[in-house]
Coordinates of N, CA, C and O in Angstrom, one line a residue:
M1 N 24.0 -7.2 -2.2 CA 23.6 -7.6 -3.2 C 22.1 -7.3 -3.1 O 21.5 -7.0 -2.3
E2 N 21.5 -6.7 -4.4 CA 20.8 -6.8 -4.9 C 19.2 -7.6 -5.0 O 19.4 -8.8 -4.7
R3 N 18.2 -7.2 -4.3 CA 17.2 -8.3 -3.7 C 16.6 -9.0 -5.2 O 16.6 -8.0 -6.0
Y4 N 16.2 -9.9 -5.6 CA 16.1 -10.2 -6.8 C 14.1 -10.4 -6.7 O 13.3 -10.1 -6.0
E5 N 14.0 -9.8 -8.1 CA 12.6 -9.5 -8.2 C 11.6 -10.7 -7.9 O 10.4 -10.5 -7.6
K6 N 11.7 -12.1 -8.2 CA 10.8 -13.1 -7.7 C 11.6 -14.2 -7.3 O 13.0 -14.2 -8.0
H7 N 11.8 -14.9 -6.8 CA 12.0 -16.0 -5.9 C 11.0 -17.2 -6.2 O 10.0 -17.1 -5.6
I8 N 11.8 -18.0 -6.8 CA 10.9 -19.2 -7.0 C 11.6 -20.4 -6.2 O 13.0 -20.7 -6.1
F9 N 10.6 -21.4 -5.0 CA 11.0 -22.6 -4.4 C 10.4 -23.5 -5.0 O 9.3 -23.7 -5.4
V10 N 11.2 -24.7 -5.3 CA 10.9 -25.9 -5.8 C 11.2 -26.7 -4.6 O 12.0 -27.1 -3.9
C11 N 9.6 -27.4 -4.0 CA 9.7 -28.4 -2.9 C 10.7 -29.8 -3.3 O 10.4 -30.5 -4.7
Q12 N 11.7 -30.5 -2.3 CA 12.2 -30.8 -2.7 C 11.9 -32.6 -1.4 O 13.0 -33.1 -1.0
N13 N 10.9 -32.2 -1.0 CA 10.5 -33.3 -0.1 C 10.7 -34.4 -0.4 O 10.0 -35.1 -1.5
E14 N 11.1 -35.4 0.4 CA 11.3 -36.6 0.2 C 11.1 -37.5 1.6 O 10.7 -37.5 2.6
R15 N 9.6 -38.5 1.1 CA 9.2 -39.4 1.8 C 8.8 -40.8 1.5 O 9.8 -41.0 0.8
E16 N 8.7 -41.9 2.5 CA 9.0 -43.0 2.7 C 7.9 -43.4 1.5 O 7.0 -42.6 0.9
P17 N 8.2 -44.6 0.1 CA 7.6 -44.9 -1.0 C 5.6 -45.2 -0.4 O 5.6 -44.8 -1.4
E18 N 5.9 -45.8 0.8 CA 4.7 -46.5 0.8 C 3.5 -45.4 1.3 O 2.5 -45.2 1.5
N19 N 4.1 -44.0 1.6 CA 3.1 -43.3 2.1 C 2.2 -42.4 1.2 O 2.5 -42.5 -0.2
P20 N 0.9 -42.8 1.3 CA -0.4 -42.8 0.7 C -0.2 -41.0 0.0 O -0.8 -40.7 -1.3
K21 N 0.6 -40.1 0.4 CA 1.0 -38.6 0.0 C 1.9 -38.4 -1.2 O 1.8 -37.5 -2.0
G22 N 2.8 -39.4 -1.4 CA 3.6 -38.9 -2.0 C 4.8 -38.2 -2.0 O 4.6 -37.9 -0.8
C23 N 5.8 -37.8 -2.5 CA 6.6 -36.7 -2.2 C 7.0 -36.2 -3.6 O 6.9 -36.9 -4.8
C24 N 7.4 -34.8 -3.7 CA 7.7 -34.2 -4.8 C 8.9 -34.6 -5.3 O 9.4 -34.7 -6.7
K25 N 9.9 -35.1 -4.3 CA 11.1 -35.8 -5.1 C 11.1 -36.7 -5.9 O 11.6 -37.0 -6.8
S26 N 10.0 -37.8 -5.7 CA 9.7 -39.4 -6.3 C 9.1 -38.7 -7.5 O 9.0 -39.5 -8.8
K27 N 8.3 -37.2 -7.8 CA 7.6 -37.0 -9.0 C 8.7 -36.0 -9.8 O 7.9 -35.2 -11.0
G28 N 10.0 -35.9 -9.8 CA 10.6 -35.1 -10.4 C 11.2 -33.6 -10.1 O 11.6 -33.0 -11.1
S29 N 10.9 -33.5 -8.8 CA 11.4 -31.9 -8.2 C 13.0 -31.4 -8.4 O 12.9 -30.4 -8.9
E30 N 13.8 -32.6 -8.6 CA 15.1 -32.1 -8.6 C 15.2 -31.7 -10.1 O 15.7 -30.8 -10.2
E31 N 14.3 -32.4 -11.2 CA 14.8 -31.8 -12.4 C 13.8 -30.8 -12.8 O 14.6 -30.0 -13.3
V32 N 13.0 -30.6 -11.9 CA 12.6 -29.2 -12.2 C 13.0 -28.1 -11.5 O 13.3 -27.2 -12.5
F33 N 13.8 -28.7 -10.6 CA 14.8 -27.0 -10.3 C 16.0 -26.8 -10.5 O 16.0 -26.1 -11.3
R34 N 16.4 -28.2 -11.1 CA 17.8 -27.9 -12.4 C 17.0 -27.1 -13.6 O 18.0 -26.5 -14.2
A35 N 15.9 -27.3 -14.2 CA 15.7 -26.9 -15.4 C 15.2 -25.5 -15.2 O 15.9 -24.5 -15.9
F36 N 15.0 -24.8 -14.0 CA 14.6 -23.6 -13.5 C 16.1 -22.9 -13.6 O 16.2 -22.1 -14.2
R37 N 17.1 -23.8 -12.6 CA 17.9 -22.8 -12.8 C 18.9 -22.7 -13.8 O 19.8 -21.6 -14.4
K38 N 18.8 -23.9 -15.1 CA 19.4 -23.8 -16.7 C 19.2 -22.8 -17.1 O 19.8 -22.0 -18.2
Q39 N 17.4 -22.9 -17.4 CA 17.1 -22.0 -17.7 C 17.2 -19.9 -18.0 O 17.4 -19.3 -18.7
L40 N 17.2 -19.9 -16.4 CA 16.8 -18.7 -15.6 C 18.6 -18.1 -16.2 O 18.8 -17.1 -16.7
A41 N 19.6 -19.3 -16.2 CA 21.0 -18.7 -16.5 C 21.1 -18.6 -18.2 O 21.9 -17.9 -18.8
D42 N 20.4 -19.7 -19.0 CA 20.5 -19.7 -20.2 C 20.3 -18.0 -21.0 O 20.4 -17.7 -22.1
L43 N 19.0 -18.0 -20.2 CA 18.4 -16.9 -20.4 C 19.1 -15.2 -19.8 O 18.5 -14.4 -20.6
G44 N 19.7 -15.3 -19.2 CA 21.0 -14.1 -18.4 C 19.8 -13.6 -17.4 O 20.1 -11.9 -17.3
L45 N 18.8 -14.2 -16.9 CA 18.2 -13.6 -16.1 C 18.5 -14.3 -14.7 O 17.4 -13.9 -13.5
K46 N 19.1 -14.6 -14.4 CA 20.0 -15.6 -13.0 C 20.2 -14.3 -11.7 O 20.0 -14.4 -10.8
E47 N 20.3 -12.9 -12.2 CA 20.3 -12.0 -11.7 C 19.2 -10.9 -11.1 O 19.5 -10.6 -10.2
R48 N 18.0 -11.8 -11.6 CA 17.2 -10.9 -11.7 C 16.0 -11.6 -10.5 O 14.9 -11.8 -10.0
F49 N 16.4 -13.2 -11.4 CA 15.1 -14.2 -10.8 C 15.7 -15.3 -10.2 O 16.9 -16.1 -10.2
K50 N 15.4 -15.4 -8.8 CA 16.3 -16.9 -7.7 C 15.6 -18.2 -7.9 O 14.3 -17.8 -7.2
A51 N 15.6 -19.2 -8.3 CA 15.4 -20.8 -8.0 C 16.3 -21.3 -6.6 O 17.6 -21.2 -6.7
S52 N 15.7 -21.9 -5.9 CA 16.0 -22.3 -4.5 C 15.4 -23.6 -4.6 O 13.9 -23.7 -4.6
K53 N 15.6 -24.5 -3.7 CA 15.4 -25.8 -3.2 C 14.6 -25.5 -2.1 O 14.9 -24.3 -1.1
A54 N 13.5 -26.0 -1.6 CA 12.6 -25.5 -0.6 C 12.7 -27.0 0.2 O 12.3 -27.9 -0.9
G55 N 12.4 -27.0 1.3 CA 11.7 -28.0 2.4 C 10.1 -28.2 1.9 O 9.8 -28.1 0.6
C56 N 9.5 -29.3 2.8 CA 7.8 -29.6 2.2 C 7.5 -28.3 2.3 O 7.0 -27.4 3.4
L57 N 6.6 -28.6 1.4 CA 5.4 -26.8 1.0 C 4.1 -27.9 1.0 O 3.4 -26.9 1.0
A58 N 3.9 -28.9 1.8 CA 2.7 -29.4 2.4 C 2.0 -29.5 1.1 O 0.4 -29.7 1.8
N59 N 2.0 -30.1 -0.1 CA 1.0 -29.9 -0.8 C 1.4 -31.7 -2.0 O 1.7 -31.5 -2.7
C60 N 2.3 -32.4 -1.1 CA 3.3 -33.2 -2.4 C 2.2 -34.2 -3.2 O 2.6 -34.9 -3.9
E61 N 0.9 -34.4 -2.3 CA 0.1 -35.5 -3.6 C -0.2 -34.3 -4.2 O -0.7 -34.9 -5.4
K62 N -0.2 -33.3 -4.6 CA -0.2 -32.3 -6.1 C 0.8 -32.1 -6.4 O 1.1 -31.1 -7.1
G63 N 2.2 -32.5 -5.8 CA 3.2 -32.3 -6.4 C 3.8 -32.5 -8.2 O 2.7 -33.4 -8.3
V64 N 4.9 -32.1 -8.4 CA 5.8 -31.0 -7.7 C 5.4 -30.0 -7.7 O 4.4 -29.4 -8.4
T65 N 5.6 -29.4 -6.2 CA 4.9 -28.1 -6.2 C 6.2 -27.0 -6.0 O 7.2 -27.2 -5.5
V66 N 5.2 -26.1 -6.5 CA 6.4 -24.5 -6.9 C 5.8 -23.5 -6.5 O 4.3 -23.3 -6.4
V67 N 6.5 -22.7 -5.5 CA 5.9 -21.2 -5.2 C 6.8 -20.2 -5.9 O 8.1 -20.0 -5.3
V68 N 6.1 -19.1 -6.5 CA 6.6 -17.7 -6.5 C 6.5 -16.7 -5.9 O 5.1 -16.6 -5.5
Y69 N 7.4 -16.0 -5.0 CA 7.4 -14.9 -4.1 C 8.1 -13.6 -4.8 O 8.9 -13.8 -5.8
P70 N 7.6 -12.7 -4.7 CA 6.7 -11.8 -4.0 C 5.3 -12.2 -3.7 O 4.6 -12.0 -2.7
E71 N 4.7 -12.9 -5.3 CA 3.4 -12.7 -5.0 C 2.4 -14.2 -4.3 O 1.3 -13.9 -4.2
G72 N 3.1 -14.9 -4.2 CA 2.6 -15.8 -3.3 C 1.8 -16.7 -4.3 O 1.2 -17.4 -3.9
V73 N 2.2 -17.1 -5.2 CA 1.7 -17.8 -6.4 C 2.3 -19.6 -6.1 O 3.1 -19.5 -6.4
W74 N 1.4 -20.4 -6.0 CA 1.2 -22.0 -5.9 C 0.8 -22.9 -7.1 O 0.2 -22.5 -7.7
Y75 N 2.3 -22.9 -7.6 CA 1.9 -24.2 -8.8 C 1.9 -25.6 -8.2 O 2.6 -25.7 -7.4
Q76 N 1.3 -26.3 -9.2 CA 1.2 -27.8 -8.9 C 1.3 -28.6 -9.9 O 1.4 -28.3 -11.3
K77 N 1.9 -29.9 -9.8 CA 2.1 -30.8 -10.9 C 2.8 -30.6 -12.0 O 2.6 -31.3 -13.1
I78 N 3.8 -29.9 -11.3 CA 4.5 -29.3 -12.7 C 6.0 -30.1 -12.8 O 6.6 -30.7 -12.5
S79 N 6.1 -29.9 -14.2 CA 7.4 -30.7 -14.9 C 8.1 -30.0 -15.6 O 8.0 -29.0 -15.7
T80 N 9.1 -30.7 -16.1 CA 10.0 -29.7 -16.6 C 9.6 -29.0 -18.1 O 10.1 -27.7 -18.2
G81 N 8.8 -29.4 -18.6 CA 7.8 -28.5 -19.5 C 7.1 -27.5 -19.4 O 7.1 -26.5 -20.2
D82 N 7.0 -27.6 -17.7 CA 6.4 -26.3 -17.4 C 7.1 -25.1 -17.1 O 6.4 -23.9 -16.6
V83 N 8.5 -25.3 -17.1 CA 9.3 -24.3 -16.5 C 9.6 -23.1 -17.3 O 9.3 -21.8 -16.7
S84 N 9.8 -23.4 -19.1 CA 9.4 -22.1 -19.7 C 8.2 -21.4 -19.8 O 8.3 -20.7 -19.9
T85 N 7.4 -22.0 -19.5 CA 6.3 -20.9 -19.5 C 5.9 -19.6 -18.3 O 5.4 -19.1 -18.3
I86 N 6.4 -21.1 -17.2 CA 6.4 -20.2 -15.8 C 7.6 -18.8 -15.8 O 7.1 -17.8 -15.5
I87 N 8.4 -19.3 -16.2 CA 10.0 -18.4 -16.4 C 8.8 -16.8 -17.6 O 9.0 -15.8 -17.5
T88 N 8.8 -17.2 -18.5 CA 8.1 -16.6 -19.8 C 6.7 -15.4 -19.4 O 6.7 -14.4 -19.1
E89 N 5.6 -16.7 -18.9 CA 4.4 -15.7 -18.7 C 4.5 -15.3 -17.2 O 4.7 -13.6 -17.2
H90 N 5.0 -15.9 -16.3 CA 5.2 -15.3 -14.5 C 6.2 -14.2 -14.2 O 5.9 -13.4 -13.9
L91 N 7.5 -14.5 -14.5 CA 8.4 -14.2 -14.0 C 8.5 -13.0 -15.2 O 8.9 -12.2 -14.5
L92 N 8.6 -13.0 -16.6 CA 9.0 -12.0 -17.4 C 7.7 -11.0 -17.6 O 7.7 -9.8 -17.9
H93 N 6.6 -11.4 -17.6 CA 5.4 -10.9 -17.8 C 4.6 -10.6 -16.9 O 3.1 -9.8 -17.2
N94 N 4.8 -10.6 -15.3 CA 3.9 -11.0 -14.6 C 2.4 -11.6 -14.8 O 1.3 -11.0 -14.4
R95 N 1.8 -12.7 -15.3 CA 0.7 -13.0 -15.8 C 0.9 -14.6 -15.2 O 1.3 -15.9 -15.7
P96 N 0.7 -14.9 -13.9 CA 0.4 -16.4 -13.3 C -0.2 -16.8 -14.4 O -0.9 -16.8 -14.8
V97 N 0.6 -18.1 -14.4 CA -0.3 -19.4 -15.3 C -1.1 -20.0 -14.7 O -1.4 -20.7 -13.7
D98 N -2.5 -19.7 -14.7 CA -3.7 -19.9 -13.9 C -3.7 -21.2 -14.3 O -4.2 -22.5 -13.3
A99 N -3.4 -22.1 -15.7 CA -3.5 -23.3 -15.4 C -3.2 -24.2 -14.5 O -3.2 -25.7 -14.5
L100 N -1.3 -23.9 -14.5 CA -0.5 -24.7 -13.2 C -1.3 -24.0 -12.5 O -0.1 -25.0 -11.2
R101 N -2.6 -23.1 -11.5 CA -2.0 -23.0 -10.5 C -2.4 -23.9 -9.5 O -3.6 -24.9 -9.5
L102 N -2.1 -23.9 -8.1 CA -2.7 -24.8 -6.8 C -3.8 -24.4 -6.5 O -4.8 -24.7 -6.2
F103 N -3.9 -22.9 -6.3 CA -5.2 -22.2 -5.7 C -5.5 -21.2 -6.6 O -5.5 -19.7 -6.5
P104 N -6.4 -21.4 -7.6 CA -6.9 -20.3 -8.5 C -7.6 -19.3 -8.1 O -7.7 -18.6 -8.6
E105 N -8.1 -19.6 -6.9 CA -9.4 -19.0 -6.2 C -8.1 -17.6 -5.9 O -8.9 -16.6 -5.5
H106 N -6.9 -17.6 -5.7 CA -6.4 -16.7 -5.2 C -5.3 -16.2 -6.1 O -4.2 -15.8 -6.2
K107 N -6.0 -15.4 -7.0 CA -5.6 -14.8 -8.0 C -5.0 -13.2 -7.4 O -6.0 -12.5 -6.8
T108 N -4.1 -13.0 -8.0 CA -3.6 -11.6 -7.5 C -4.1 -10.4 -8.3 O -5.1 -10.7 -9.6
V109 N -4.3 -9.5 -7.9 CA -4.7 -8.3 -8.3 C -3.7 -7.6 -8.8 O -2.5 -7.2 -8.2
D110 N -3.9 -7.2 -10.3 CA -3.0 -6.0 -11.0 C -3.2 -4.5 -10.3 O -4.3 -3.7 -9.3

């Protein structure tokens, strides 16, 4: 198996409803994960890029949280509508989507 160019991890953490941090699961992380998998397949990109479910990424209060490696770019408050932007801009054109970044101060250097 060849190594993927980029690997997308989508937090699937689930907490009790009364937890003040909330959880990515209740904010739609399963739908975001499925959207990544479907769009990568539909675009013929699943051999280049891999989307996986992740356990707690420790940012559920800012969830749905997504991280893309190898760059280590973290995204926050991701919805299914953001998936195509991340695929097009970050995965295909190597331009992380600054407007969605969790840690905008950690910009990658070209």
